[in-house]
mmCIF file of C-alpha atoms in Angstrom:
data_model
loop_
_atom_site.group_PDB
_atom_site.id
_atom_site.type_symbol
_atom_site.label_atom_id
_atom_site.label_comp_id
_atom_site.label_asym_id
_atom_site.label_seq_id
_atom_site.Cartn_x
_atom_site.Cartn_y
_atom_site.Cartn_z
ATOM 1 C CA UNK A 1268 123.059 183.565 99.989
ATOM 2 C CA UNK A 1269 123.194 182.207 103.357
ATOM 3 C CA UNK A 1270 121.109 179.338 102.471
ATOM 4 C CA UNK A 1271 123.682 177.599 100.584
ATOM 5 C CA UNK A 1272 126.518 177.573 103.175
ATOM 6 C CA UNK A 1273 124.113 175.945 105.585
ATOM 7 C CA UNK A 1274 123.052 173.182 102.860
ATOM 8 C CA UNK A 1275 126.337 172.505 102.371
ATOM 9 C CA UNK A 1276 127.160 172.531 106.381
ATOM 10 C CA UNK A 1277 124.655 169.942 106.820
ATOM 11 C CA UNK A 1278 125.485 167.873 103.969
ATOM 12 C CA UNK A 1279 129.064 167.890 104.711
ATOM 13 C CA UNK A 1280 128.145 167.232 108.594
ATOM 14 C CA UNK A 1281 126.201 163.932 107.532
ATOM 15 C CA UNK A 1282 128.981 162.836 105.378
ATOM 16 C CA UNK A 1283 130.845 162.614 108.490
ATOM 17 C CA UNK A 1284 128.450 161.094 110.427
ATOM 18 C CA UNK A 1285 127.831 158.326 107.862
ATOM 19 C CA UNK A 1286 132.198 157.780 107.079
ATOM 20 C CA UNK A 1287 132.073 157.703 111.173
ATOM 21 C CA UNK A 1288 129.875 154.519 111.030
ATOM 22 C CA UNK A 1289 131.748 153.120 107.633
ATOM 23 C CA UNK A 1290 135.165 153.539 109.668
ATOM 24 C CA UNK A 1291 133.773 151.682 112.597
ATOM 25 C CA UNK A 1292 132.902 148.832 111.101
ATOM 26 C CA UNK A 1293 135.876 148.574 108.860
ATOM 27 C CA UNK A 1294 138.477 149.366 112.002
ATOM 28 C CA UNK A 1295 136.772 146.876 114.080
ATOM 29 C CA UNK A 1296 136.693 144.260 110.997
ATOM 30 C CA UNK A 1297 140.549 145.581 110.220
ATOM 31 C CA UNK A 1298 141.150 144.696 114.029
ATOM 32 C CA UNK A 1299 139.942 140.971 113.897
ATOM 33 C CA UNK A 1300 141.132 140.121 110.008
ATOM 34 C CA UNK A 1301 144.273 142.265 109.958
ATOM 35 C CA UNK A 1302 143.740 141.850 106.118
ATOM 36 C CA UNK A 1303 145.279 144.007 102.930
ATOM 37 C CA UNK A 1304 141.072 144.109 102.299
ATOM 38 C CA UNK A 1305 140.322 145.345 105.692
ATOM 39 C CA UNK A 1306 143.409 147.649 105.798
ATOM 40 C CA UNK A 1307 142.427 149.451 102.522
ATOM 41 C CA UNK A 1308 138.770 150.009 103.340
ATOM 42 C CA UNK A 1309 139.692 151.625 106.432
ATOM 43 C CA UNK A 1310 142.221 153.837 104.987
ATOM 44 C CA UNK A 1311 139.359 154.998 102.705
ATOM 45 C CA UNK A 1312 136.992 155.430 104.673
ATOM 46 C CA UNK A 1313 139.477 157.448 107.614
ATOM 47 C CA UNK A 1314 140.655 159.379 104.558
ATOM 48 C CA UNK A 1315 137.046 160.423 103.374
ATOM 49 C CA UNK A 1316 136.104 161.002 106.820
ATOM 50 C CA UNK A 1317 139.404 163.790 107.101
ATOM 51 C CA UNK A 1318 137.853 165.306 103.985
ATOM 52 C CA UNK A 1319 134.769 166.075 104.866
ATOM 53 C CA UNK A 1320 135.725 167.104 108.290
ATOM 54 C CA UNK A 1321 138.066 169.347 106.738
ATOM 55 C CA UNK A 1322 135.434 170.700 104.797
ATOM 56 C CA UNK A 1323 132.824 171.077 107.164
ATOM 57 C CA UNK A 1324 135.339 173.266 109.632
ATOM 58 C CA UNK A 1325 136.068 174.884 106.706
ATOM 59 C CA UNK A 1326 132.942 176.344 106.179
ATOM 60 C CA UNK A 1327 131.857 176.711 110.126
ATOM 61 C CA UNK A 1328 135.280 178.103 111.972
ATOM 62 C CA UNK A 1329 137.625 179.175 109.455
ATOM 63 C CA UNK A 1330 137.784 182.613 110.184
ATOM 64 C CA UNK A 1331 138.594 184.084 106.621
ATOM 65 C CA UNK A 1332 137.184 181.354 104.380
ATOM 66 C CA UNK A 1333 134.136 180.648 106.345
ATOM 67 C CA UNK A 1334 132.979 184.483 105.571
ATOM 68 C CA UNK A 1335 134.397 184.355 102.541
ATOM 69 C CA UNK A 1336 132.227 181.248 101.283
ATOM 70 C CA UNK A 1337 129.044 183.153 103.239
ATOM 71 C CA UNK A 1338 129.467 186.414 101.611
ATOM 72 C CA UNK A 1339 131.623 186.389 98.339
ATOM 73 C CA UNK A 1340 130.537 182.950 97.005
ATOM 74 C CA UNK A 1341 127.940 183.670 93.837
ATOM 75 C CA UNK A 1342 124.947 180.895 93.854
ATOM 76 C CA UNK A 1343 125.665 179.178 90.489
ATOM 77 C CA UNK A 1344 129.197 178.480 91.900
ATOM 78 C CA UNK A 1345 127.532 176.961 95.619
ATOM 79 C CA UNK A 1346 124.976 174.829 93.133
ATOM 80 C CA UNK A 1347 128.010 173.505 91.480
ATOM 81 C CA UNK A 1348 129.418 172.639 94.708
ATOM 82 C CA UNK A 1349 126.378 171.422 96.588
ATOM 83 C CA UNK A 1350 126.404 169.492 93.940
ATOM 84 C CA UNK A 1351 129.480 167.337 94.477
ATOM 85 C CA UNK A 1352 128.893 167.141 98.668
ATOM 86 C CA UNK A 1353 124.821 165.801 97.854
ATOM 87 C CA UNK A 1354 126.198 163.531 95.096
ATOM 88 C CA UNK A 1355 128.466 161.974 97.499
ATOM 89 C CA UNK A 1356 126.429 161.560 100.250
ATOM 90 C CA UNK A 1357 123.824 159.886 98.240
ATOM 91 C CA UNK A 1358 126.882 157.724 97.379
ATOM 92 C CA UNK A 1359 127.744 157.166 101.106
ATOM 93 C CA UNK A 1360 124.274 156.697 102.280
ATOM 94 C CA UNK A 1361 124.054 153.182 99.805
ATOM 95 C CA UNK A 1362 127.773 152.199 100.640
ATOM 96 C CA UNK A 1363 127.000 152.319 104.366
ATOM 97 C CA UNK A 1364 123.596 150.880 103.901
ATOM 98 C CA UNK A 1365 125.086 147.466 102.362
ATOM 99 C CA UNK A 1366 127.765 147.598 104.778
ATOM 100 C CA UNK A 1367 126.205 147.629 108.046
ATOM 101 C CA UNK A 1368 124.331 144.173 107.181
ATOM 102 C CA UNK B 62 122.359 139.888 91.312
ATOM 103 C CA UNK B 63 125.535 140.610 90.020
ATOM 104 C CA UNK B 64 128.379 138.132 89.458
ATOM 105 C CA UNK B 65 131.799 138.684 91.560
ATOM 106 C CA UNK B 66 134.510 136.225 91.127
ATOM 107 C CA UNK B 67 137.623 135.378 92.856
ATOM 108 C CA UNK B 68 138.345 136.727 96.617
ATOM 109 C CA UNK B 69 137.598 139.583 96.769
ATOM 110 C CA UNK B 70 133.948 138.996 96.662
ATOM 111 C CA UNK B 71 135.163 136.755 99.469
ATOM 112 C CA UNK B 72 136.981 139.345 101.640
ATOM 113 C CA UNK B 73 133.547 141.567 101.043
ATOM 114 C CA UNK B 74 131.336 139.177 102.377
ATOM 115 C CA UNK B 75 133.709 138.047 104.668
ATOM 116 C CA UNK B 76 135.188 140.735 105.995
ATOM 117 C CA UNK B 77 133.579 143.811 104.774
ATOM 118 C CA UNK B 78 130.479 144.166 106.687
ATOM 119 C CA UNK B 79 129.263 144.268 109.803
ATOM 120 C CA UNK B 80 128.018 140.918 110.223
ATOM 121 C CA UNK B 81 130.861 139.774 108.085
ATOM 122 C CA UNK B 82 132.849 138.435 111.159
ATOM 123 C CA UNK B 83 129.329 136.245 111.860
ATOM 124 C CA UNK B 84 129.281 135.079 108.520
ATOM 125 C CA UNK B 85 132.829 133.300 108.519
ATOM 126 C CA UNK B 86 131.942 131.684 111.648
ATOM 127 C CA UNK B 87 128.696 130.180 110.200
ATOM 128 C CA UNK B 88 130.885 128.976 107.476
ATOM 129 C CA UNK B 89 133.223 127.811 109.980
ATOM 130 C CA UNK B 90 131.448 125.618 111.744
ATOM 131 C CA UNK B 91 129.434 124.399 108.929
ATOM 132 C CA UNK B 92 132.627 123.175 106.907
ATOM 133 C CA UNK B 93 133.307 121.118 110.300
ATOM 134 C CA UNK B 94 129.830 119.670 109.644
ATOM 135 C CA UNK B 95 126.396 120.499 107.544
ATOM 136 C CA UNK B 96 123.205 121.636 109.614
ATOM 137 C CA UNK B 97 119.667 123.231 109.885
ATOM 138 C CA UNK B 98 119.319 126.513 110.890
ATOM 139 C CA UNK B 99 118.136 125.726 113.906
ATOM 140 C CA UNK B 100 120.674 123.494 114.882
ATOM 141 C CA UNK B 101 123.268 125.893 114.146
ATOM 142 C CA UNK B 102 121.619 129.077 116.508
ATOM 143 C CA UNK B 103 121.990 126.239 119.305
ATOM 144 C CA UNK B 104 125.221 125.233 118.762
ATOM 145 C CA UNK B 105 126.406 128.985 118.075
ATOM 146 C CA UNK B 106 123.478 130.621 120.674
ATOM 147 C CA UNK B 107 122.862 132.830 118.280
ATOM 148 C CA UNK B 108 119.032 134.238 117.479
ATOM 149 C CA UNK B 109 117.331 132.071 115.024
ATOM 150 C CA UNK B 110 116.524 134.785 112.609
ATOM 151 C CA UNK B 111 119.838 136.483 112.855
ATOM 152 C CA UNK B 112 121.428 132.659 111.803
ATOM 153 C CA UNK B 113 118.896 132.746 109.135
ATOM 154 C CA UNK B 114 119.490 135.808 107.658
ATOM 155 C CA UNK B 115 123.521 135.200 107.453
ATOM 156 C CA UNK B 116 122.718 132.036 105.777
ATOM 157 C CA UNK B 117 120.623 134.068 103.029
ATOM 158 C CA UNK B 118 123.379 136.216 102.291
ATOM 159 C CA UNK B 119 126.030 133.422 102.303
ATOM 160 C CA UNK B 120 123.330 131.588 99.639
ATOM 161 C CA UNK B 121 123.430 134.922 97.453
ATOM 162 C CA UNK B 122 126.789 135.064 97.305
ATOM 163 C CA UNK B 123 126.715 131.273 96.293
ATOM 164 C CA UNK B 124 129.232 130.472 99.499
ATOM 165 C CA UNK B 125 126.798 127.863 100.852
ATOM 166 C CA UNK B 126 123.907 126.186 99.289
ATOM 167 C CA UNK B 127 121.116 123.872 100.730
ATOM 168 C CA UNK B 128 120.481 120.348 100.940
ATOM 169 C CA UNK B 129 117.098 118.615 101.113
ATOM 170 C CA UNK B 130 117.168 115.521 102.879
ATOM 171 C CA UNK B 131 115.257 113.420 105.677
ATOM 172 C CA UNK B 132 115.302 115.863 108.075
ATOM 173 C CA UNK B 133 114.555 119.008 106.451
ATOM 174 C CA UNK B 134 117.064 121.556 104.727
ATOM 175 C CA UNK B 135 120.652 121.102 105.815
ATOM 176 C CA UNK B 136 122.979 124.216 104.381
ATOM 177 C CA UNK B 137 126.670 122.714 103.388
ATOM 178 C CA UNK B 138 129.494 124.647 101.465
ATOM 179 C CA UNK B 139 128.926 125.047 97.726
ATOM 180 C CA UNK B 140 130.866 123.855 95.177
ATOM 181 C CA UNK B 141 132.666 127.143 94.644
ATOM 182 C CA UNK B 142 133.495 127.577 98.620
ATOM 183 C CA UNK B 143 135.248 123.898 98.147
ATOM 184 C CA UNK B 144 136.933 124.569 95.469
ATOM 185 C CA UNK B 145 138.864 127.750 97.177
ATOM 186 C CA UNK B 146 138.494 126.454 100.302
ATOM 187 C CA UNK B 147 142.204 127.783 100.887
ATOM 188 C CA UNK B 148 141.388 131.309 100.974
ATOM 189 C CA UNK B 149 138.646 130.858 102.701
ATOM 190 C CA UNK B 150 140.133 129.209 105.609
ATOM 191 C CA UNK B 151 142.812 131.904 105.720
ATOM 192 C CA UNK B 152 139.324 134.319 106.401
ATOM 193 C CA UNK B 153 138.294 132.229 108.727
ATOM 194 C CA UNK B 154 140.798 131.534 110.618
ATOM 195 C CA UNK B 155 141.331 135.196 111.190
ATOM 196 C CA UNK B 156 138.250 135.291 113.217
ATOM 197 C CA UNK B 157 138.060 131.910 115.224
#
């Protein structure tokens, strides 16, 4: 049971690293163009980045959820769930690797 | 390759990336006049291959295209940078 909660820790964790680098690069870019283009990657990407966050204190700090999703949380409903954070960091990984060229 | 019309395929190349800042200013300066690669990492000192490699993208994207003449490949603004050469010198002027 434990296992899962860490997967999803990490997965969540490397979401934020990767929306951390997506952000930069669209702040700085929002910074010189001060374009509606610019303006609404940014908001994405500072809006994904607050979701993931959220999640991953969820699951580390929260003091009734975080033991909650350790202990109470059956696997078939953390597969489902793993599920969505891997899907979209496999979705992050090729957005960030096309925009950092 | 897949076909994007219109600017927002612009404002990505443009403006989306990381070296999208570099890429308007290549355009920039090659709207002002047509050059080699390696005349334009002079003029810019900027590294050769990083020039080169902006130019590639800027050639996918059909923004810029080359020219063969008598002294090697010169890279000038295609037909389709021309044509909205408004919008595109709203981009650039953004970052000059």
């Amino acid at each position: 049971m434990g296992i899962w909660i860490d997967v999803a820790r990490v997965s969540t964790a490397l979401n934020v690293v990767l929306l951390l680098g997506l952000s930069y690069v669209w702040l700085d870019n929002y910074r010189q163009f001060q374009s509606k283009h610019t303006l609404g990657l940014s908001v994405f990407s500072v809006l994904l980045l607050a979701q993931n966050a959220l999640a991953f204190y969820i699951y580390s700090w929260d003091n009734l959820l975080s033991v909650w999703f350790a202990t109470k949380v059956p696997a078939p409903a953390w597969k489902a769930m793993l599920a969505l954070h891997v899907l979209e960091f496999l979705a992050l990984v090729f957005l960030a690797w096309v925009t950092w060229d | 390759m897949v076909k994007v019309s219109g600017s927002g395929k612009l404002w990505y190349v443009l403006s989306g990336s990381r070296g999208g800042a570099r890429r308007a200013t290549l355009l920039a300066e090659l709207a002002e006049e047509p050059r080699n690669p390696n005349r334009l990492a002079a003029d810019l000192d900027i590294d050769y291959s990083t020039v080169r490699h902006h130019l590639d993208v800027l050639v996918e994207h059909e923004l810029v295209e080359t020219e063969t003449g008598d002294y090697g490949s010169r890279y000038v603004l295609s037909a389709e940078t021309e044509r909205n050469w408004e919008e595109v010198e709203r981009i650039i002027r953004t970052v000059s």
